[in-house]
mmCIF file of C-alpha atoms in Angstrom:
data_model
loop_
_atom_site.group_PDB
_atom_site.id
_atom_site.type_symbol
_atom_site.label_atom_id
_atom_site.label_comp_id
_atom_site.label_asym_id
_atom_site.label_seq_id
_atom_site.Cartn_x
_atom_site.Cartn_y
_atom_site.Cartn_z
ATOM 1 C CA MET Q 24 43.775 -63.103 40.234
ATOM 2 C CA LYS Q 25 40.713 -64.735 38.746
ATOM 3 C CA ASN Q 26 38.823 -61.426 38.945
ATOM 4 C CA LYS Q 27 41.596 -59.629 37.061
ATOM 5 C CA THR Q 28 41.625 -62.312 34.390
ATOM 6 C CA LEU Q 29 37.840 -62.111 34.021
ATOM 7 C CA THR Q 30 37.927 -58.322 33.839
ATOM 8 C CA PHE Q 31 40.649 -58.450 31.197
ATOM 9 C CA ALA Q 32 38.691 -60.984 29.138
ATOM 10 C CA ILE Q 33 35.513 -58.901 29.280
ATOM 11 C CA SER Q 34 37.452 -55.765 28.288
ATOM 12 C CA VAL Q 35 38.986 -57.534 25.297
ATOM 13 C CA LEU Q 36 35.562 -58.830 24.264
ATOM 14 C CA VAL Q 37 33.928 -55.383 24.489
ATOM 15 C CA ILE Q 38 36.756 -53.722 22.548
ATOM 16 C CA SER Q 39 36.562 -56.437 19.906
ATOM 17 C CA MET Q 40 32.834 -55.904 19.528
ATOM 18 C CA PHE Q 41 33.284 -52.150 19.052
ATOM 19 C CA LEU Q 42 36.009 -52.742 16.484
ATOM 20 C CA CYS Q 43 33.785 -55.198 14.608
ATOM 21 C CA VAL Q 44 30.876 -52.762 14.561
ATOM 22 C CA ALA Q 45 33.132 -49.966 13.329
ATOM 23 C CA PHE Q 46 34.618 -52.221 10.665
ATOM 24 C CA VAL Q 47 31.196 -53.329 9.455
ATOM 25 C CA ALA Q 48 29.967 -49.723 9.322
ATOM 26 C CA VAL Q 49 32.976 -48.599 7.308
ATOM 27 C CA TRP Q 50 32.825 -51.671 5.080
ATOM 28 C CA ALA Q 51 29.140 -51.033 4.406
ATOM 29 C CA GLN Q 52 29.815 -47.443 3.376
ATOM 30 C CA VAL Q 53 32.857 -47.981 1.206
ATOM 31 C CA GLY Q 54 32.241 -48.682 -2.444
ATOM 32 C CA THR Q 55 30.807 -46.934 -5.462
ATOM 33 C CA ASN Q 56 27.209 -48.053 -5.810
ATOM 34 C CA ILE Q 57 23.906 -46.791 -7.196
ATOM 35 C CA GLU Q 58 20.523 -47.724 -5.824
ATOM 36 C CA PRO Q 59 17.814 -48.624 -8.374
ATOM 37 C CA ILE Q 60 16.895 -45.472 -10.296
ATOM 38 C CA ASN Q 61 13.620 -43.801 -9.400
ATOM 39 C CA PRO Q 62 11.818 -43.597 -11.769
ATOM 40 C CA ALA Q 63 13.401 -46.118 -14.137
ATOM 41 C CA SER Q 64 11.779 -44.635 -17.247
ATOM 42 C CA GLY Q 65 10.194 -41.420 -18.434
ATOM 43 C CA LEU Q 66 9.981 -38.731 -21.068
ATOM 44 C CA VAL Q 67 12.635 -36.194 -21.944
ATOM 45 C CA GLY Q 68 12.458 -33.519 -19.251
ATOM 46 C CA SER Q 69 11.431 -35.951 -16.513
ATOM 47 C CA HIS Q 70 13.038 -35.577 -13.095
ATOM 48 C CA VAL Q 71 15.267 -38.445 -11.947
ATOM 49 C CA ASN Q 72 16.692 -39.112 -8.489
ATOM 50 C CA VAL Q 73 20.048 -40.863 -8.081
ATOM 51 C CA LYS Q 74 21.127 -42.233 -4.704
ATOM 52 C CA GLY Q 75 24.293 -44.140 -3.960
ATOM 53 C CA THR Q 76 27.755 -44.092 -2.415
ATOM 54 C CA ILE Q 77 31.339 -43.562 -3.544
ATOM 55 C CA ASP Q 78 34.682 -44.814 -2.199
ATOM 56 C CA THR Q 79 36.028 -41.433 -1.139
ATOM 57 C CA PRO Q 80 34.514 -39.638 1.861
ATOM 58 C CA ASN Q 81 33.576 -36.062 0.935
ATOM 59 C CA GLY Q 82 34.961 -36.780 -2.505
ATOM 60 C CA THR Q 83 33.983 -35.434 -5.884
ATOM 61 C CA TYR Q 84 31.883 -37.502 -8.243
ATOM 62 C CA LEU Q 85 30.408 -37.321 -11.717
ATOM 63 C CA ILE Q 86 27.069 -38.607 -12.965
ATOM 64 C CA TYR Q 87 26.642 -39.345 -16.648
ATOM 65 C CA PHE Q 88 23.453 -39.956 -18.578
ATOM 66 C CA GLY Q 89 24.734 -42.025 -21.452
ATOM 67 C CA ALA Q 90 27.794 -40.069 -22.558
ATOM 68 C CA GLN Q 91 26.417 -36.751 -21.308
ATOM 69 C CA LEU Q 92 27.630 -35.314 -17.997
ATOM 70 C CA VAL Q 93 24.646 -34.209 -15.913
ATOM 71 C CA ILE Q 94 26.069 -33.835 -12.370
ATOM 72 C CA ASN Q 95 29.451 -32.779 -10.967
ATOM 73 C CA ASN Q 96 29.376 -32.521 -7.186
ATOM 74 C CA THR Q 97 30.869 -33.524 -3.819
ATOM 75 C CA SER Q 98 29.539 -36.298 -1.608
ATOM 76 C CA ILE Q 99 28.388 -35.858 1.967
ATOM 77 C CA ASP Q 100 30.689 -38.346 3.668
ATOM 78 C CA TYR Q 101 30.203 -41.291 1.281
ATOM 79 C CA ALA Q 102 26.608 -40.500 0.293
ATOM 80 C CA VAL Q 103 25.331 -39.321 -3.077
ATOM 81 C CA ASN Q 104 21.797 -37.978 -3.525
ATOM 82 C CA GLU Q 105 21.149 -36.014 -6.702
ATOM 83 C CA ASN Q 106 18.272 -34.984 -8.952
ATOM 84 C CA PHE Q 107 18.578 -34.132 -12.616
ATOM 85 C CA THR Q 108 16.409 -33.662 -15.675
ATOM 86 C CA VAL Q 109 16.484 -36.230 -18.464
ATOM 87 C CA PRO Q 110 18.325 -34.589 -21.380
ATOM 88 C CA ASP Q 111 16.863 -34.213 -24.846
ATOM 89 C CA LEU Q 112 17.893 -37.529 -26.394
ATOM 90 C CA PRO Q 113 16.122 -40.064 -28.624
ATOM 91 C CA ALA Q 114 13.933 -42.716 -27.015
ATOM 92 C CA GLY Q 115 15.842 -45.756 -25.801
ATOM 93 C CA THR Q 116 17.701 -47.242 -22.848
ATOM 94 C CA TYR Q 117 20.702 -45.363 -21.446
ATOM 95 C CA ASN Q 118 23.210 -46.021 -18.689
ATOM 96 C CA ILE Q 119 23.313 -43.704 -15.704
ATOM 97 C CA THR Q 120 26.901 -43.874 -14.453
ATOM 98 C CA LEU Q 121 28.186 -42.710 -11.070
ATOM 99 C CA GLN Q 122 31.965 -42.176 -11.047
ATOM 100 C CA ASP Q 123 34.227 -41.512 -8.072
ATOM 101 C CA THR Q 124 36.819 -39.130 -9.523
ATOM 102 C CA MET Q 125 39.445 -40.064 -6.923
ATOM 103 C CA SER Q 126 39.276 -43.865 -7.130
ATOM 104 C CA ASN Q 127 37.914 -43.841 -10.691
ATOM 105 C CA GLN Q 128 35.423 -46.535 -9.641
ATOM 106 C CA THR Q 129 32.024 -46.514 -11.339
ATOM 107 C CA ALA Q 130 28.541 -47.918 -10.811
ATOM 108 C CA VAL Q 131 25.819 -48.180 -13.432
ATOM 109 C CA GLN Q 132 22.031 -48.323 -13.562
ATOM 110 C CA SER Q 133 19.810 -48.081 -16.634
ATOM 111 C CA PHE Q 134 17.080 -45.611 -17.548
ATOM 112 C CA THR Q 135 14.672 -45.790 -20.473
ATOM 113 C CA ILE Q 136 13.553 -42.668 -22.309
ATOM 114 C CA THR Q 137 10.044 -43.407 -23.501
ATOM 115 C CA MET Q 138 8.560 -42.146 -26.737
ATOM 116 C CA ILE Q 139 6.212 -39.191 -26.618
ATOM 117 C CA PRO Q 140 2.722 -40.655 -27.007
ATOM 118 C CA THR Q 141 0.512 -39.288 -29.761
ATOM 119 C CA GLY Q 142 -3.207 -39.251 -30.451
ATOM 120 C CA PHE Q 143 -5.684 -40.734 -28.003
ATOM 121 C CA SER Q 144 -2.975 -42.892 -26.446
ATOM 122 C CA ALA Q 145 -1.264 -39.704 -25.243
ATOM 123 C CA ILE Q 146 -4.056 -39.129 -22.727
ATOM 124 C CA PRO Q 147 -3.269 -40.878 -19.431
ATOM 125 C CA TRP Q 148 -6.069 -42.561 -17.496
ATOM 126 C CA SER Q 149 -5.400 -40.137 -14.664
ATOM 127 C CA THR Q 150 -6.798 -37.368 -16.887
ATOM 128 C CA PHE Q 151 -10.218 -39.029 -16.941
ATOM 129 C CA ALA Q 152 -10.032 -40.194 -13.323
ATOM 130 C CA ILE Q 153 -9.512 -36.651 -12.043
ATOM 131 C CA MET Q 154 -12.192 -35.328 -14.395
ATOM 132 C CA GLY Q 155 -14.620 -37.916 -13.026
ATOM 133 C CA ILE Q 156 -13.833 -37.020 -9.419
ATOM 134 C CA SER Q 157 -14.315 -33.334 -10.229
ATOM 135 C CA VAL Q 158 -17.682 -34.002 -11.904
ATOM 136 C CA VAL Q 159 -18.985 -35.971 -8.914
ATOM 137 C CA ILE Q 160 -17.883 -33.344 -6.389
ATOM 138 C CA ALA Q 161 -19.205 -30.477 -8.536
ATOM 139 C CA PHE Q 162 -22.698 -31.962 -8.876
ATOM 140 C CA LEU Q 163 -22.826 -32.967 -5.210
ATOM 141 C CA ASN Q 164 -21.819 -29.455 -4.209
ATOM 142 C CA SER Q 165 -24.293 -27.745 -6.545
ATOM 143 C CA GLY Q 166 -27.067 -30.176 -5.628
ATOM 144 C CA LEU Q 167 -26.506 -29.550 -1.933
ATOM 145 C CA ASN Q 168 -26.450 -25.817 -2.605
ATOM 146 C CA ARG Q 169 -29.857 -25.990 -4.245
ATOM 147 C CA LEU Q 170 -31.280 -28.048 -1.376
ATOM 148 C CA LEU Q 171 -29.997 -25.509 1.152
ATOM 149 C CA ILE Q 172 -31.472 -22.618 -0.831
ATOM 150 C CA THR Q 173 -34.825 -24.393 -0.996
ATOM 151 C CA HIS Q 174 -34.728 -25.099 2.740
ATOM 152 C CA PHE Q 175 -33.606 -21.698 4.029
ATOM 153 C CA VAL Q 176 -35.092 -19.339 1.435
ATOM 154 C CA GLY Q 177 -37.292 -21.117 -1.059
ATOM 155 C CA TRP Q 178 -36.137 -21.598 -4.618
ATOM 156 C CA GLU Q 179 -38.573 -19.249 -6.355
ATOM 157 C CA GLN Q 180 -38.111 -16.556 -3.730
ATOM 158 C CA TYR Q 181 -34.339 -16.891 -3.990
ATOM 159 C CA ARG Q 182 -34.417 -16.422 -7.759
ATOM 160 C CA SER Q 183 -36.758 -13.451 -7.407
ATOM 161 C CA MET Q 184 -34.556 -11.776 -4.789
ATOM 162 C CA GLN Q 185 -31.455 -12.484 -6.837
ATOM 163 C CA LYS Q 186 -33.007 -10.813 -9.868
ATOM 164 C CA GLU Q 187 -34.199 -7.828 -7.837
ATOM 165 C CA THR Q 188 -30.823 -7.216 -6.192
ATOM 166 C CA SER Q 189 -29.083 -7.518 -9.542
ATOM 167 C CA GLU Q 190 -31.396 -4.942 -11.125
ATOM 168 C CA TRP Q 191 -30.979 -2.590 -8.152
ATOM 169 C CA ARG Q 192 -27.208 -2.786 -8.406
ATOM 170 C CA SER Q 193 -27.289 -2.122 -12.156
ATOM 171 C CA GLN Q 194 -29.535 0.917 -11.658
ATOM 172 C CA GLN Q 195 -27.268 2.220 -8.909
ATOM 173 C CA MET Q 196 -24.174 1.945 -11.101
ATOM 174 C CA ALA Q 197 -25.940 3.643 -14.017
ATOM 175 C CA ALA Q 198 -27.130 6.492 -11.785
ATOM 176 C CA ALA Q 199 -23.646 6.933 -10.339
ATOM 177 C CA ARG Q 200 -22.103 7.137 -13.815
ATOM 178 C CA ALA Q 201 -24.722 9.677 -14.903
ATOM 179 C CA ASN Q 202 -24.375 11.575 -11.607
ATOM 180 C CA ASP Q 203 -28.165 11.369 -11.256
ATOM 181 C CA LYS Q 204 -28.540 12.418 -7.626
ATOM 182 C CA LYS Q 205 -32.307 12.149 -7.701
ATOM 183 C CA GLN Q 206 -32.170 8.523 -8.843
ATOM 184 C CA LEU Q 207 -29.430 7.733 -6.334
ATOM 185 C CA GLU Q 208 -31.558 9.144 -3.539
ATOM 186 C CA LYS Q 209 -34.482 7.042 -4.682
ATOM 187 C CA LEU Q 210 -32.354 3.897 -4.773
ATOM 188 C CA LYS Q 211 -30.908 4.743 -1.363
ATOM 189 C CA LYS Q 212 -34.334 4.319 0.203
ATOM 190 C CA LYS Q 213 -34.416 0.727 -1.013
ATOM 191 C CA GLU Q 214 -30.903 -0.109 0.169
ATOM 192 C CA SER Q 215 -31.946 -1.561 3.533
ATOM 193 C CA GLN Q 216 -34.416 -3.879 1.793
ATOM 194 C CA ILE Q 217 -31.729 -5.035 -0.626
ATOM 195 C CA MET Q 218 -29.276 -5.629 2.219
ATOM 196 C CA ALA Q 219 -31.874 -7.766 4.000
ATOM 197 C CA MET Q 220 -32.359 -9.824 0.840
ATOM 198 C CA GLN Q 221 -28.623 -10.333 0.436
ATOM 199 C CA LYS Q 222 -28.315 -11.409 4.048
ATOM 200 C CA LYS Q 223 -31.079 -13.955 3.613
ATOM 201 C CA MET Q 224 -29.567 -15.282 0.386
ATOM 202 C CA ALA Q 225 -26.146 -15.566 2.012
ATOM 203 C CA LYS Q 226 -27.307 -18.021 4.684
ATOM 204 C CA PRO Q 227 -27.198 -21.133 2.447
ATOM 205 C CA GLN Q 228 -23.784 -20.054 1.170
ATOM 206 C CA MET Q 229 -22.444 -19.813 4.719
ATOM 207 C CA VAL Q 230 -23.610 -23.351 5.488
ATOM 208 C CA LEU Q 231 -22.139 -24.599 2.217
ATOM 209 C CA PHE Q 232 -18.803 -22.876 2.842
ATOM 210 C CA GLY Q 233 -17.566 -25.605 5.175
ATOM 211 C CA VAL Q 234 -18.698 -28.340 2.802
ATOM 212 C CA SER Q 235 -16.748 -26.695 -0.019
ATOM 213 C CA PHE Q 236 -13.503 -27.622 1.721
ATOM 214 C CA ILE Q 237 -13.996 -31.109 0.306
ATOM 215 C CA TYR Q 238 -12.334 -29.777 -2.863
ATOM 216 C CA ILE Q 239 -9.158 -28.981 -0.919
ATOM 217 C CA VAL Q 240 -9.275 -32.172 1.159
ATOM 218 C CA VAL Q 241 -9.503 -34.352 -1.954
ATOM 219 C CA TRP Q 242 -6.781 -32.314 -3.670
ATOM 220 C CA ILE Q 243 -4.214 -32.333 -0.859
ATOM 221 C CA PHE Q 244 -4.882 -35.562 1.010
ATOM 222 C CA PHE Q 245 -5.917 -37.910 -1.798
ATOM 223 C CA LEU Q 246 -4.945 -36.807 -5.298
ATOM 224 C CA THR Q 247 -1.548 -35.288 -4.472
ATOM 225 C CA PRO Q 248 -0.246 -38.364 -2.577
ATOM 226 C CA THR Q 249 -1.701 -40.645 -5.268
ATOM 227 C CA TYR Q 250 -0.205 -38.950 -8.330
ATOM 228 C CA GLY Q 251 2.631 -36.917 -6.816
ATOM 229 C CA ALA Q 252 4.568 -34.979 -9.444
ATOM 230 C CA SER Q 253 3.689 -37.389 -12.264
ATOM 231 C CA PRO Q 254 1.997 -35.902 -15.348
ATOM 232 C CA VAL Q 255 -1.758 -36.457 -15.263
ATOM 233 C CA ALA Q 256 -2.741 -34.481 -18.368
ATOM 234 C CA TYR Q 257 -1.231 -32.832 -21.433
ATOM 235 C CA LEU Q 258 -1.960 -29.423 -22.904
ATOM 236 C CA PRO Q 259 -0.446 -29.241 -26.410
ATOM 237 C CA GLY Q 260 1.231 -25.986 -27.315
ATOM 238 C CA PHE Q 261 2.004 -24.996 -23.719
ATOM 239 C CA GLY Q 262 5.374 -26.704 -23.299
ATOM 240 C CA ASN Q 263 7.644 -25.034 -20.725
ATOM 241 C CA THR Q 264 5.045 -22.355 -19.984
ATOM 242 C CA LEU Q 265 2.920 -21.670 -16.908
ATOM 243 C CA GLY Q 266 4.861 -24.326 -15.012
ATOM 244 C CA PHE Q 267 4.000 -27.099 -17.494
ATOM 245 C CA GLY Q 268 6.552 -29.639 -18.716
ATOM 246 C CA PRO Q 269 8.401 -29.481 -22.040
ATOM 247 C CA HIS Q 270 5.579 -31.339 -23.807
ATOM 248 C CA GLY Q 271 2.725 -29.512 -22.112
ATOM 249 C CA GLU Q 272 2.366 -32.124 -19.375
ATOM 250 C CA MET Q 273 0.872 -30.944 -16.106
ATOM 251 C CA GLY Q 274 0.551 -32.428 -12.658
ATOM 252 C CA VAL Q 275 -2.462 -32.728 -10.411
ATOM 253 C CA PHE Q 276 -1.549 -29.318 -8.938
ATOM 254 C CA TYR Q 277 -2.889 -27.698 -12.133
ATOM 255 C CA TRP Q 278 -5.277 -30.243 -13.617
ATOM 256 C CA TYR Q 279 -7.579 -30.730 -10.621
ATOM 257 C CA PRO Q 280 -8.318 -26.992 -10.068
ATOM 258 C CA ILE Q 281 -8.968 -26.589 -13.809
ATOM 259 C CA CYS Q 282 -11.437 -29.490 -13.767
ATOM 260 C CA SER Q 283 -13.051 -28.282 -10.545
ATOM 261 C CA LEU Q 284 -13.618 -24.792 -11.935
ATOM 262 C CA LEU Q 285 -14.930 -26.075 -15.265
ATOM 263 C CA PHE Q 286 -17.323 -28.690 -13.916
ATOM 264 C CA GLY Q 287 -18.309 -26.564 -10.924
ATOM 265 C CA THR Q 288 -19.525 -23.841 -13.293
ATOM 266 C CA LEU Q 289 -21.195 -26.397 -15.555
ATOM 267 C CA ALA Q 290 -22.999 -28.074 -12.649
ATOM 268 C CA SER Q 291 -24.226 -24.702 -11.374
ATOM 269 C CA ARG Q 292 -25.658 -23.901 -14.793
ATOM 270 C CA ILE Q 293 -27.323 -27.280 -15.246
ATOM 271 C CA LEU Q 294 -28.908 -27.284 -11.780
ATOM 272 C CA GLY Q 295 -29.831 -23.611 -12.025
ATOM 273 C CA VAL Q 296 -27.640 -22.584 -9.095
ATOM 274 C CA LEU Q 297 -25.886 -19.358 -9.999
ATOM 275 C CA PRO Q 298 -23.576 -17.283 -7.802
ATOM 276 C CA MET Q 299 -25.147 -14.250 -6.194
ATOM 277 C CA GLU Q 300 -24.562 -11.236 -8.389
#
């Protein structure tokens, strides 16, 4: 008898615990709520993420930015997770409202549209930070390239061979255009010598090839996680073109390669390291 009573008591306790857990889970889900907006401010055209819940499972909901409807969708169970673009409105603070269309319950968070900066203040610090990183990497890369050339070939010999191969190639192209078979035959005799020069000049480049991956490593594993999709530079006159934002803002995806190409070329010129022609 005692065993039956104990078994019954344990069963009631276990069932009660399951019911409590289920009640808490449902209670936690029910309700129209919005999590803090991310980001909480930005320019017109910025991307905003809204997360929250509504009262009705798999119910329809509306999201308003101020008085403007920006989202009309259906929840997944109780969950809401939406992205939208900040509409073209004057700078100021606006309410982002999530409304459950079935229960008519609402939840509100605020978002501030910031003014478009002008003049020098329009340039974010990230613009200069990425430029600085690009300058350092460009000069390190070009400096290392020159050291490798000096070690494997010799700087003066490298420049001499580079000039000779360039002249040979120009003469070959001119002879081909003029259909000068005699000149082509003459240049053909020197082809093996030119190929040997090119092979020797390519050795430093092959060693440097692996080092050059530092550009990609910095881009993908440092700059992209640091700045994400945030604007890091502005290019006036290019709004909504080439993947730029409405005000010409660009992310690190564009700005870093532009800086790398610009300062890489500049560093090569300054240090006298030119690509093989």
